[in-house]
Amino acid sequence: MKEIILPTRVIGLMSGTSVDGIDTALVEISGRDLDLKVELLAGETYPYPPQLRTKILSICGGEQISMLELATIDDEIATVFAQAAQHIQVGYPPATLIGSHGQTVYHRPTGEENHVPLGYSLQLGRGAVIARLTGITTVSNFRVADIAVGGHGAPLVPRVDAFLLSHFQEVRCIQNIGGIGNVTYLPPRSDGWLGKIMGWDTGPGNSLLDLAVSHFTNGQKSYDQNGAWAASGSPYYPLVKQWLSQDYFHLPPPKSTGRELFGVHYFYQCLQDCNHYDLSIPDVLATITELTAASIVHSYREFLPQMPQQVLLCGGGGRNLYLKKRLEVLLDSIPVTTTDVMGLSSAFKEAIAFAVLAYWKHLGIPGNLPVATGAQQEVVLGETHGL
Ligand SMILES: Nc1ncnc2c1ncn2[C@@H]1O[C@H](COP(=O)(O)OP(=O)(O)OP(=O)(O)O)[C@@H](O)[C@H]1O
Ligand SMILES: CC(=O)N[C@H]1[C@@H]2OC[C@@H](O2)[C@@H](O)[C@@H]1O[C@H](C)C(=O)O
């Protein structure tokens, strides 16, 4: 029988709902599930060219575009993703596989509230172009197979979290805070633990805060570095309570969301509410930050079978010290740290996850967790584009 040669050096490419740039990870992967091992050789975030970022944010905000513009932007995104893959490899033997998430520009989850039989999720930056430009087999379009079996197509990282971050005794929550926040609840590894994992999108991560900072600085700044600006204000709790009464926060998981809900229109509504109470700019930022922290903790208390013994943060929001402090306070003394302490880069975990999903695709291993996405079954994720 012909020997199957497994790809081990894989590049993961991801741009999330913050649309800040292409998180790129070059990793060495071995094992399959409980023996899965990932070594990060290089990680870099390559910022989008400013005009491309502005265009993507505008499309995410509902701008109508022609088919020609869609095709053009699809391939512009693929081109910068391919460049990211080429740059990350400099000084290393070439990778054998790329897993590219692409750029989400539209996400309509399945669910009775949307009256649609199947969800719809569109990631631009087609894999065929990335494969062609890099000369490396590329797996992309990870969300569609899960959606086809009734899932949300998100979040997809929980299965990777399960094999890289679960513990034999400890209950853990892995909390990603990107543009949108999402959690993976990991019970201790024991009989049936995989089926007891939970995962869902908690709501806004940094998306509203980034919009606020950009608004108050006339576009000069795109985020609140280390949370320093919000830390100089105080949250206005009646507003946080009012915002938390919104339907999304009370929907039971599985559930997913995006900038369609927690995007520019939502931000202007928040701003209007803040103006009604005459809040200062630092107080607006502190109140919006509090919504992120409170929506995360509120969802744990409402939906988890038990509170975690430890929360491990990842994504850019983990670097917002004020947000981290607010999480610690709201979680009563549950320790909040980052996945870095477990040896997994918090900045590149999502990019690493899409490298692992591509590797699993190559091995024919399912990538979704039906408990997290709501799919009817486990499925192998992604479409492979060769040369
Ligand atoms: N030093 C920092 N202080 C505060 N916030 C930061 C810092 N660095 C990054 N961020 C925040 O993190 C965001 C980027 O996070 P990340 O790259 O995880 O998002 P993403 O991958 O686009 O999102 P998603 O997980 O929703 O797909 C920035 O937009 C910013 O708000
Ligand atoms: C449709 C989409 O792109 N969803 C993202 C987004 O960003 C965070 C959250 O919303 C999560 O559900 C998902 O990304 C991660 C990588 C996931 O699928 O696990």
CSV table of C-alpha atoms and ligand atoms in Angstrom, one decimal:
chain,number,residue,atom,x,y,z
A,1,MET,CA,0.0,0.0,0.0
A,2,LYS,CA,1.2,3.5,-0.8
A,3,GLU,CA,2.5,5.3,2.3
A,4,ILE,CA,0.5,8.4,3.2
A,5,ILE,CA,2.7,11.3,3.8
A,6,LEU,CA,1.2,13.6,6.4
A,7,PRO,CA,1.6,17.3,6.1
A,8,THR,CA,3.4,18.6,9.2
A,9,ARG,CA,4.4,22.1,8.4
A,10,VAL,CA,1.2,24.1,8.0
A,11,ILE,CA,0.3,27.8,7.6
A,12,GLY,CA,-2.8,29.1,9.3
A,13,LEU,CA,-4.3,32.4,7.9
A,14,MET,CA,-7.1,34.2,9.7
A,15,SER,CA,-8.7,37.6,9.6
A,16,GLY,CA,-11.5,38.0,12.1
A,17,THR,CA,-14.3,40.4,12.8
A,18,SER,CA,-11.9,43.2,13.9
A,19,VAL,CA,-10.6,43.3,10.3
A,20,ASP,CA,-7.3,44.5,11.7
A,21,GLY,CA,-5.0,42.3,9.6
A,22,ILE,CA,-4.1,38.8,8.6
A,23,ASP,CA,-3.1,36.7,11.7
A,24,THR,CA,-0.5,34.3,10.2
A,25,ALA,CA,0.9,31.2,12.0
A,26,LEU,CA,3.6,28.8,10.7
A,27,VAL,CA,3.2,25.6,12.7
A,28,GLU,CA,4.5,22.1,13.0
A,29,ILE,CA,1.6,19.7,13.7
A,30,SER,CA,1.7,16.1,14.7
A,31,GLY,CA,-0.8,13.6,16.3
A,32,ARG,CA,-4.6,13.4,15.6
A,33,ASP,CA,-6.7,14.2,18.7
A,34,LEU,CA,-5.7,13.6,22.3
A,35,ASP,CA,-2.1,13.3,21.1
A,36,LEU,CA,-2.4,16.5,18.9
A,37,LYS,CA,0.7,18.6,19.2
A,38,VAL,CA,1.3,22.0,17.7
A,39,GLU,CA,4.6,24.0,17.7
A,40,LEU,CA,4.4,27.6,16.6
A,41,LEU,CA,7.5,28.3,14.5
A,42,ALA,CA,6.5,31.9,13.5
A,43,GLY,CA,3.5,34.2,14.0
A,44,GLU,CA,2.9,37.6,12.5
A,45,THR,CA,-0.1,39.9,11.9
A,46,TYR,CA,0.2,41.6,8.6
A,47,PRO,CA,-2.1,44.7,8.6
A,48,TYR,CA,-4.5,45.1,5.7
A,49,PRO,CA,-3.7,48.0,3.3
A,50,PRO,CA,-5.8,50.8,4.8
A,51,GLN,CA,-8.1,51.2,1.7
A,52,LEU,CA,-8.9,47.5,1.6
A,53,ARG,CA,-9.7,47.5,5.4
A,54,THR,CA,-12.0,50.5,4.9
A,55,LYS,CA,-13.8,48.8,2.1
A,56,ILE,CA,-14.2,45.5,4.0
A,57,LEU,CA,-15.6,47.3,7.0
A,58,SER,CA,-18.0,49.2,4.8
A,59,ILE,CA,-19.2,46.0,3.2
A,60,CYS,CA,-19.6,44.4,6.7
A,61,GLY,CA,-21.6,47.6,7.6
A,62,GLY,CA,-24.1,46.9,4.8
A,63,GLU,CA,-22.7,48.7,1.8
A,64,GLN,CA,-24.1,47.3,-1.5
A,65,ILE,CA,-21.6,46.4,-4.1
A,66,SER,CA,-21.7,45.0,-7.6
A,67,MET,CA,-20.7,41.5,-8.6
A,68,LEU,CA,-17.6,42.9,-10.3
A,69,GLU,CA,-16.6,44.6,-7.0
A,70,LEU,CA,-17.3,41.4,-5.1
A,71,ALA,CA,-14.9,39.5,-7.5
A,72,THR,CA,-12.3,42.2,-7.2
A,73,ILE,CA,-12.3,42.4,-3.5
A,74,ASP,CA,-12.4,38.6,-3.1
A,75,ASP,CA,-9.1,38.3,-5.1
A,76,GLU,CA,-7.6,41.4,-3.4
A,77,ILE,CA,-8.1,39.6,-0.1
A,78,ALA,CA,-6.7,36.3,-1.5
A,79,THR,CA,-3.7,38.2,-2.7
A,80,VAL,CA,-2.8,39.7,0.6
A,81,PHE,CA,-3.4,36.4,2.3
A,82,ALA,CA,-1.1,34.7,-0.1
A,83,GLN,CA,1.6,37.4,0.5
A,84,ALA,CA,1.2,36.8,4.3
A,85,ALA,CA,1.8,33.0,3.7
A,86,GLN,CA,4.9,33.8,1.6
A,87,HIS,CA,6.3,36.2,4.2
A,88,ILE,CA,5.9,33.9,7.2
A,89,GLN,CA,7.9,31.2,5.6
A,90,VAL,CA,11.0,33.2,4.9
A,91,GLY,CA,13.9,31.4,6.6
A,92,TYR,CA,12.0,28.1,7.0
A,93,PRO,CA,11.6,25.1,4.7
A,94,PRO,CA,8.4,25.6,2.7
A,95,ALA,CA,5.0,24.5,4.3
A,96,THR,CA,3.1,21.7,2.7
A,97,LEU,CA,-0.4,23.0,3.4
A,98,ILE,CA,-2.3,26.2,4.1
A,99,GLY,CA,-5.5,26.6,6.1
A,100,SER,CA,-7.1,29.9,5.2
A,101,HIS,CA,-10.2,31.1,7.1
A,102,GLY,CA,-10.5,34.1,4.8
A,103,GLN,CA,-12.4,37.3,5.7
A,104,THR,CA,-16.0,37.0,7.0
A,105,VAL,CA,-18.1,39.7,5.3
A,106,TYR,CA,-21.5,38.3,6.1
A,107,HIS,CA,-22.9,35.8,8.6
A,108,ARG,CA,-26.5,34.9,8.9
A,109,PRO,CA,-26.9,32.1,11.4
A,110,THR,CA,-29.5,29.4,11.2
A,111,GLY,CA,-32.3,29.6,13.8
A,112,GLU,CA,-36.0,30.0,14.1
A,113,GLU,CA,-35.6,33.7,14.8
A,114,ASN,CA,-34.2,34.2,11.3
A,115,HIS,CA,-36.8,32.0,9.5
A,116,VAL,CA,-34.3,30.3,7.3
A,117,PRO,CA,-33.7,26.6,6.8
A,118,LEU,CA,-29.9,26.9,6.7
A,119,GLY,CA,-27.5,29.5,7.8
A,120,TYR,CA,-25.3,31.5,5.4
A,121,SER,CA,-21.7,32.6,6.0
A,122,LEU,CA,-19.5,34.2,3.5
A,123,GLN,CA,-15.7,34.3,3.8
A,124,LEU,CA,-13.8,36.1,1.0
A,125,GLY,CA,-10.2,35.4,-0.2
A,126,ARG,CA,-10.7,32.4,-2.3
A,127,GLY,CA,-8.5,29.4,-1.7
A,128,ALA,CA,-7.8,28.7,-5.4
A,129,VAL,CA,-6.0,32.0,-5.8
A,130,ILE,CA,-4.0,31.5,-2.6
A,131,ALA,CA,-3.0,28.0,-3.8
A,132,ARG,CA,-2.1,29.4,-7.2
A,133,LEU,CA,0.0,32.3,-5.9
A,134,THR,CA,1.8,30.4,-3.2
A,135,GLY,CA,2.2,27.0,-4.9
A,136,ILE,CA,0.8,25.4,-1.8
A,137,THR,CA,-2.3,23.3,-1.4
A,138,THR,CA,-4.8,25.4,0.4
A,139,VAL,CA,-7.9,24.5,2.4
A,140,SER,CA,-10.6,27.2,2.7
A,141,ASN,CA,-14.3,27.7,3.1
A,142,PHE,CA,-14.4,25.9,6.5
A,143,ARG,CA,-17.8,26.9,7.6
A,144,VAL,CA,-20.0,25.7,4.7
A,145,ALA,CA,-19.9,21.9,5.5
A,146,ASP,CA,-21.1,22.5,9.1
A,147,ILE,CA,-23.9,24.9,7.8
A,148,ALA,CA,-25.0,22.2,5.3
A,149,VAL,CA,-25.8,19.9,8.2
A,150,GLY,CA,-27.8,22.5,10.0
A,151,GLY,CA,-25.0,24.1,12.1
A,152,HIS,CA,-24.2,27.8,12.5
A,153,GLY,CA,-20.8,27.2,10.9
A,154,ALA,CA,-19.4,28.9,14.1
A,155,PRO,CA,-17.7,28.8,16.4
A,156,LEU,CA,-15.3,26.2,14.9
A,157,VAL,CA,-12.3,26.6,17.3
A,158,PRO,CA,-13.9,24.6,20.2
A,159,ARG,CA,-12.7,21.2,18.9
A,160,VAL,CA,-9.2,22.5,18.5
A,161,ASP,CA,-9.4,24.0,22.0
A,162,ALA,CA,-10.6,20.7,23.4
A,163,PHE,CA,-7.5,18.8,22.2
A,164,LEU,CA,-5.0,21.5,23.0
A,165,LEU,CA,-6.3,23.1,26.2
A,166,SER,CA,-8.4,20.7,28.2
A,167,HIS,CA,-7.2,19.3,31.5
A,168,PHE,CA,-7.7,16.0,33.4
A,169,GLN,CA,-9.2,17.6,36.5
A,170,GLU,CA,-9.9,21.3,35.8
A,171,VAL,CA,-13.0,22.9,34.3
A,172,ARG,CA,-11.8,25.6,32.0
A,173,CYS,CA,-13.3,28.3,29.8
A,174,ILE,CA,-11.3,29.5,26.8
A,175,GLN,CA,-12.5,33.0,26.1
A,176,ASN,CA,-11.6,34.5,22.7
A,177,ILE,CA,-12.1,38.3,22.6
A,178,GLY,CA,-11.7,39.4,19.0
A,179,GLY,CA,-14.2,41.7,17.3
A,180,ILE,CA,-16.8,39.2,18.5
A,181,GLY,CA,-16.3,37.2,21.7
A,182,ASN,CA,-16.7,33.4,21.8
A,183,VAL,CA,-16.2,30.8,24.6
A,184,THR,CA,-15.3,27.2,24.7
A,185,TYR,CA,-16.3,25.4,27.9
A,186,LEU,CA,-14.0,22.5,28.6
A,187,PRO,CA,-15.0,20.0,31.3
A,188,PRO,CA,-12.3,17.7,32.6
A,189,ARG,CA,-11.2,14.9,30.3
A,190,SER,CA,-13.1,11.9,31.4
A,191,ASP,CA,-15.8,9.6,30.0
A,192,GLY,CA,-18.0,11.4,27.5
A,193,TRP,CA,-16.2,14.8,28.0
A,194,LEU,CA,-16.2,15.7,24.3
A,195,GLY,CA,-20.1,15.6,24.3
A,196,LYS,CA,-20.2,17.9,27.4
A,197,ILE,CA,-18.1,20.6,25.8
A,198,MET,CA,-20.0,23.8,25.1
A,199,GLY,CA,-19.2,26.8,22.8
A,200,TRP,CA,-21.0,29.9,21.6
A,201,ASP,CA,-20.5,33.5,20.6
A,202,THR,CA,-20.9,35.6,23.8
A,203,GLY,CA,-21.6,38.8,21.8
A,204,PRO,CA,-19.4,41.9,21.3
A,205,GLY,CA,-15.7,41.5,21.9
A,206,ASN,CA,-13.8,44.6,20.8
A,207,SER,CA,-16.1,45.5,17.9
A,208,LEU,CA,-18.1,48.3,19.6
A,209,LEU,CA,-15.1,49.6,21.6
A,210,ASP,CA,-13.0,49.8,18.4
A,211,LEU,CA,-15.8,51.7,16.7
A,212,ALA,CA,-16.1,54.1,19.6
A,213,VAL,CA,-12.3,54.8,19.7
A,214,SER,CA,-12.3,55.4,15.9
A,215,HIS,CA,-15.4,57.7,16.3
A,216,PHE,CA,-13.9,59.8,19.1
A,217,THR,CA,-10.5,60.2,17.4
A,218,ASN,CA,-11.8,60.9,13.9
A,219,GLY,CA,-10.3,57.6,12.7
A,220,GLN,CA,-6.8,58.5,14.1
A,221,LYS,CA,-6.9,55.5,16.5
A,222,SER,CA,-8.5,52.1,15.9
A,223,TYR,CA,-8.5,50.6,19.4
A,224,ASP,CA,-8.1,51.5,23.1
A,225,GLN,CA,-4.5,50.4,23.8
A,226,ASN,CA,-4.4,48.3,26.9
A,227,GLY,CA,-7.8,49.7,27.8
A,228,ALA,CA,-6.2,52.9,29.2
A,229,TRP,CA,-8.8,55.3,27.9
A,230,ALA,CA,-11.7,53.3,29.3
A,231,ALA,CA,-9.9,52.8,32.6
A,232,SER,CA,-9.9,56.6,33.1
A,233,GLY,CA,-13.7,56.5,33.1
A,234,SER,CA,-16.4,54.6,35.0
A,235,PRO,CA,-19.2,52.3,33.6
A,236,TYR,CA,-22.7,53.6,33.8
A,237,TYR,CA,-24.4,50.5,35.1
A,238,PRO,CA,-28.1,51.3,34.3
A,239,LEU,CA,-27.1,51.3,30.6
A,240,VAL,CA,-25.2,48.1,30.8
A,241,LYS,CA,-28.3,46.5,32.4
A,242,GLN,CA,-30.5,47.9,29.7
A,243,TRP,CA,-28.2,46.7,26.9
A,244,LEU,CA,-28.0,43.2,28.5
A,245,SER,CA,-31.7,42.8,28.3
A,246,GLN,CA,-31.3,42.4,24.5
A,247,ASP,CA,-32.6,39.1,23.0
A,248,TYR,CA,-29.2,37.8,21.8
A,249,PHE,CA,-27.8,37.6,25.3
A,250,HIS,CA,-30.7,35.4,26.4
A,251,LEU,CA,-30.8,33.0,23.5
A,252,PRO,CA,-29.6,29.6,24.7
A,253,PRO,CA,-26.5,28.1,22.9
A,254,PRO,CA,-25.6,27.0,20.3
A,255,LYS,CA,-25.6,30.5,18.9
A,256,SER,CA,-23.4,32.7,16.8
A,257,THR,CA,-23.3,36.4,15.8
A,258,GLY,CA,-21.3,38.9,13.9
A,259,ARG,CA,-20.9,42.6,12.9
A,260,GLU,CA,-24.4,42.3,11.3
A,261,LEU,CA,-25.7,42.7,14.9
A,262,PHE,CA,-22.8,44.1,16.9
A,263,GLY,CA,-21.5,46.5,14.3
A,264,VAL,CA,-21.8,50.1,13.3
A,265,HIS,CA,-25.6,50.4,13.7
A,266,TYR,CA,-25.5,48.9,17.2
A,267,PHE,CA,-22.7,51.3,18.1
A,268,TYR,CA,-24.6,54.4,17.1
A,269,GLN,CA,-27.5,53.1,19.2
A,270,CYS,CA,-25.2,52.8,22.2
A,271,LEU,CA,-23.8,56.2,21.5
A,272,GLN,CA,-27.3,57.7,21.4
A,273,ASP,CA,-28.1,56.0,24.8
A,274,CYS,CA,-24.9,57.4,26.3
A,275,ASN,CA,-25.6,60.9,25.0
A,276,HIS,CA,-29.0,60.6,26.6
A,277,TYR,CA,-27.2,60.3,30.0
A,278,ASP,CA,-24.6,62.9,29.1
A,279,LEU,CA,-21.7,60.5,29.6
A,280,SER,CA,-18.1,61.7,29.1
A,281,ILE,CA,-16.0,60.0,26.5
A,282,PRO,CA,-14.1,57.9,29.1
A,283,ASP,CA,-17.4,56.9,30.7
A,284,VAL,CA,-18.8,55.9,27.3
A,285,LEU,CA,-15.7,53.7,26.7
A,286,ALA,CA,-15.9,52.2,30.2
A,287,THR,CA,-19.6,51.5,29.7
A,288,ILE,CA,-19.1,49.8,26.3
A,289,THR,CA,-16.1,47.8,27.8
A,290,GLU,CA,-18.4,46.7,30.7
A,291,LEU,CA,-21.0,45.4,28.2
A,292,THR,CA,-18.3,43.1,26.8
A,293,ALA,CA,-17.2,41.9,30.2
A,294,ALA,CA,-20.7,41.6,31.7
A,295,SER,CA,-22.1,39.8,28.6
A,296,ILE,CA,-19.4,37.2,28.9
A,297,VAL,CA,-19.8,36.5,32.6
A,298,HIS,CA,-23.6,36.7,32.4
A,299,SER,CA,-23.6,34.0,29.7
A,300,TYR,CA,-21.4,31.7,31.8
A,301,ARG,CA,-23.8,32.1,34.7
A,302,GLU,CA,-26.9,31.6,32.6
A,303,PHE,CA,-25.8,28.7,30.4
A,304,LEU,CA,-22.9,26.7,31.9
A,305,PRO,CA,-23.5,23.6,34.1
A,306,GLN,CA,-20.8,24.9,36.4
A,307,MET,CA,-18.5,27.9,36.6
A,308,PRO,CA,-15.0,27.3,35.4
A,309,GLN,CA,-12.0,27.0,37.7
A,310,GLN,CA,-9.9,29.1,35.3
A,311,VAL,CA,-10.6,31.4,32.4
A,312,LEU,CA,-7.9,31.5,29.6
A,313,LEU,CA,-8.2,34.5,27.3
A,314,CYS,CA,-7.1,34.7,23.7
A,315,GLY,CA,-7.5,37.3,20.9
A,316,GLY,CA,-6.5,40.9,21.0
A,317,GLY,CA,-9.0,41.7,23.9
A,318,GLY,CA,-6.8,39.7,26.2
A,319,ARG,CA,-4.3,42.6,25.9
A,320,ASN,CA,-6.9,45.1,27.2
A,321,LEU,CA,-5.9,45.2,30.8
A,322,TYR,CA,-9.0,47.2,31.9
A,323,LEU,CA,-11.3,44.6,30.3
A,324,LYS,CA,-9.3,41.8,31.9
A,325,LYS,CA,-9.6,43.5,35.3
A,326,ARG,CA,-13.4,43.9,34.9
A,327,LEU,CA,-13.7,40.2,33.9
A,328,GLU,CA,-11.8,39.2,37.1
A,329,VAL,CA,-14.1,41.4,39.3
A,330,LEU,CA,-17.3,40.1,37.7
A,331,LEU,CA,-16.1,36.5,37.9
A,332,ASP,CA,-15.6,36.9,41.7
A,333,SER,CA,-12.1,35.5,42.2
A,334,ILE,CA,-11.9,32.9,39.3
A,335,PRO,CA,-8.4,33.3,37.9
A,336,VAL,CA,-8.3,35.0,34.5
A,337,THR,CA,-5.1,34.5,32.5
A,338,THR,CA,-4.2,33.9,28.9
A,339,THR,CA,-3.6,30.7,26.8
A,340,ASP,CA,0.1,31.7,26.7
A,341,VAL,CA,0.5,30.3,30.2
A,342,MET,CA,-0.5,26.9,28.7
A,343,GLY,CA,2.1,27.3,26.0
A,344,LEU,CA,-0.4,28.3,23.3
A,345,SER,CA,0.0,31.7,21.8
A,346,SER,CA,-3.1,33.8,22.6
A,347,ALA,CA,-2.4,36.2,19.7
A,348,PHE,CA,-2.2,33.4,17.1
A,349,LYS,CA,-4.5,30.7,18.5
A,350,GLU,CA,-7.2,31.3,15.9
A,351,ALA,CA,-4.7,31.2,13.0
A,352,ILE,CA,-3.2,28.0,14.6
A,353,ALA,CA,-6.7,26.5,14.8
A,354,PHE,CA,-7.3,26.9,11.0
A,355,ALA,CA,-3.9,25.3,10.4
A,356,VAL,CA,-5.1,22.4,12.5
A,357,LEU,CA,-8.5,22.3,10.8
A,358,ALA,CA,-6.7,22.1,7.4
A,359,TYR,CA,-4.5,19.3,8.7
A,360,TRP,CA,-7.6,17.4,10.0
A,361,LYS,CA,-9.2,17.9,6.6
A,362,HIS,CA,-6.2,16.3,5.0
A,363,LEU,CA,-6.5,13.4,7.4
A,364,GLY,CA,-10.3,13.1,7.0
A,365,ILE,CA,-10.9,14.0,10.6
A,366,PRO,CA,-14.0,16.0,11.5
A,367,GLY,CA,-13.4,19.6,12.6
A,368,ASN,CA,-16.8,20.7,14.0
A,369,LEU,CA,-18.3,20.0,17.4
A,370,PRO,CA,-22.0,19.7,17.0
A,371,VAL,CA,-22.6,20.8,20.6
A,372,ALA,CA,-21.0,24.1,19.7
A,373,THR,CA,-22.3,24.8,16.2
A,374,GLY,CA,-25.7,23.1,16.5
A,375,ALA,CA,-24.9,20.8,13.5
A,376,GLN,CA,-26.7,17.5,13.2
A,377,GLN,CA,-23.4,15.6,12.9
A,378,GLU,CA,-19.7,15.8,12.9
A,379,VAL,CA,-18.2,16.7,9.4
A,380,VAL,CA,-14.9,17.1,7.8
A,381,LEU,CA,-14.5,20.9,7.2
A,382,GLY,CA,-13.0,22.8,4.3
A,383,GLU,CA,-12.5,22.6,0.6
A,384,THR,CA,-9.1,21.7,-0.8
A,385,HIS,CA,-7.6,23.7,-3.7
A,386,GLY,CA,-4.5,22.1,-5.3
A,387,LEU,CA,-2.4,23.6,-8.0
B,1,LIG,N1,-2.7,46.2,23.3
B,1,LIG,C1,-4.1,46.1,23.1
B,1,LIG,N2,-4.9,46.7,24.0
B,1,LIG,C2,-6.2,46.7,23.8
B,1,LIG,N3,-6.9,46.0,22.8
B,1,LIG,C3,-6.1,45.4,21.9
B,1,LIG,C4,-4.7,45.4,22.0
B,1,LIG,N4,-4.2,44.7,21.0
B,1,LIG,C5,-5.3,44.3,20.2
B,1,LIG,N5,-6.4,44.7,20.8
B,1,LIG,C6,-7.8,44.6,20.3
B,1,LIG,O1,-7.9,43.3,19.7
B,1,LIG,C7,-8.5,43.5,18.4
B,1,LIG,C8,-7.9,42.4,17.5
B,1,LIG,O2,-8.1,41.2,18.0
B,1,LIG,P1,-8.1,39.8,17.2
B,1,LIG,O3,-7.0,39.9,16.2
B,1,LIG,O4,-8.2,38.7,18.2
B,1,LIG,O5,-9.5,40.0,16.5
B,1,LIG,P2,-10.1,39.2,15.2
B,1,LIG,O6,-9.3,38.0,15.0
B,1,LIG,O7,-10.3,40.1,14.2
B,1,LIG,O8,-11.6,38.8,15.8
B,1,LIG,P3,-12.5,37.5,15.9
B,1,LIG,O9,-12.0,36.7,17.0
B,1,LIG,O10,-13.8,38.1,16.2
B,1,LIG,O11,-12.5,36.8,14.6
B,1,LIG,C9,-8.2,44.9,18.0
B,1,LIG,O12,-9.1,45.4,17.1
B,1,LIG,C10,-8.2,45.6,19.3
B,1,LIG,O13,-9.5,46.0,19.7
B,2,LIG,C1,-18.7,33.9,11.0
B,2,LIG,C2,-17.4,34.2,11.7
B,2,LIG,O1,-16.4,34.5,11.1
B,2,LIG,N1,-17.4,34.0,13.0
B,2,LIG,C3,-16.2,34.2,13.9
B,2,LIG,C4,-16.3,35.5,14.7
B,2,LIG,O2,-15.2,35.8,15.4
B,2,LIG,C5,-15.3,35.2,16.7
B,2,LIG,C6,-16.7,34.5,16.6
B,2,LIG,O3,-17.3,35.3,15.7
B,2,LIG,C7,-16.5,33.1,16.1
B,2,LIG,O4,-17.8,32.5,16.0
B,2,LIG,C8,-15.9,33.0,14.7
B,2,LIG,O5,-14.5,32.8,14.7
B,2,LIG,C9,-13.9,31.8,15.3
B,2,LIG,C10,-12.5,31.7,14.8
B,2,LIG,C11,-14.5,30.4,15.3
B,2,LIG,O6,-15.1,30.0,14.4
B,2,LIG,O7,-14.3,29.6,16.3
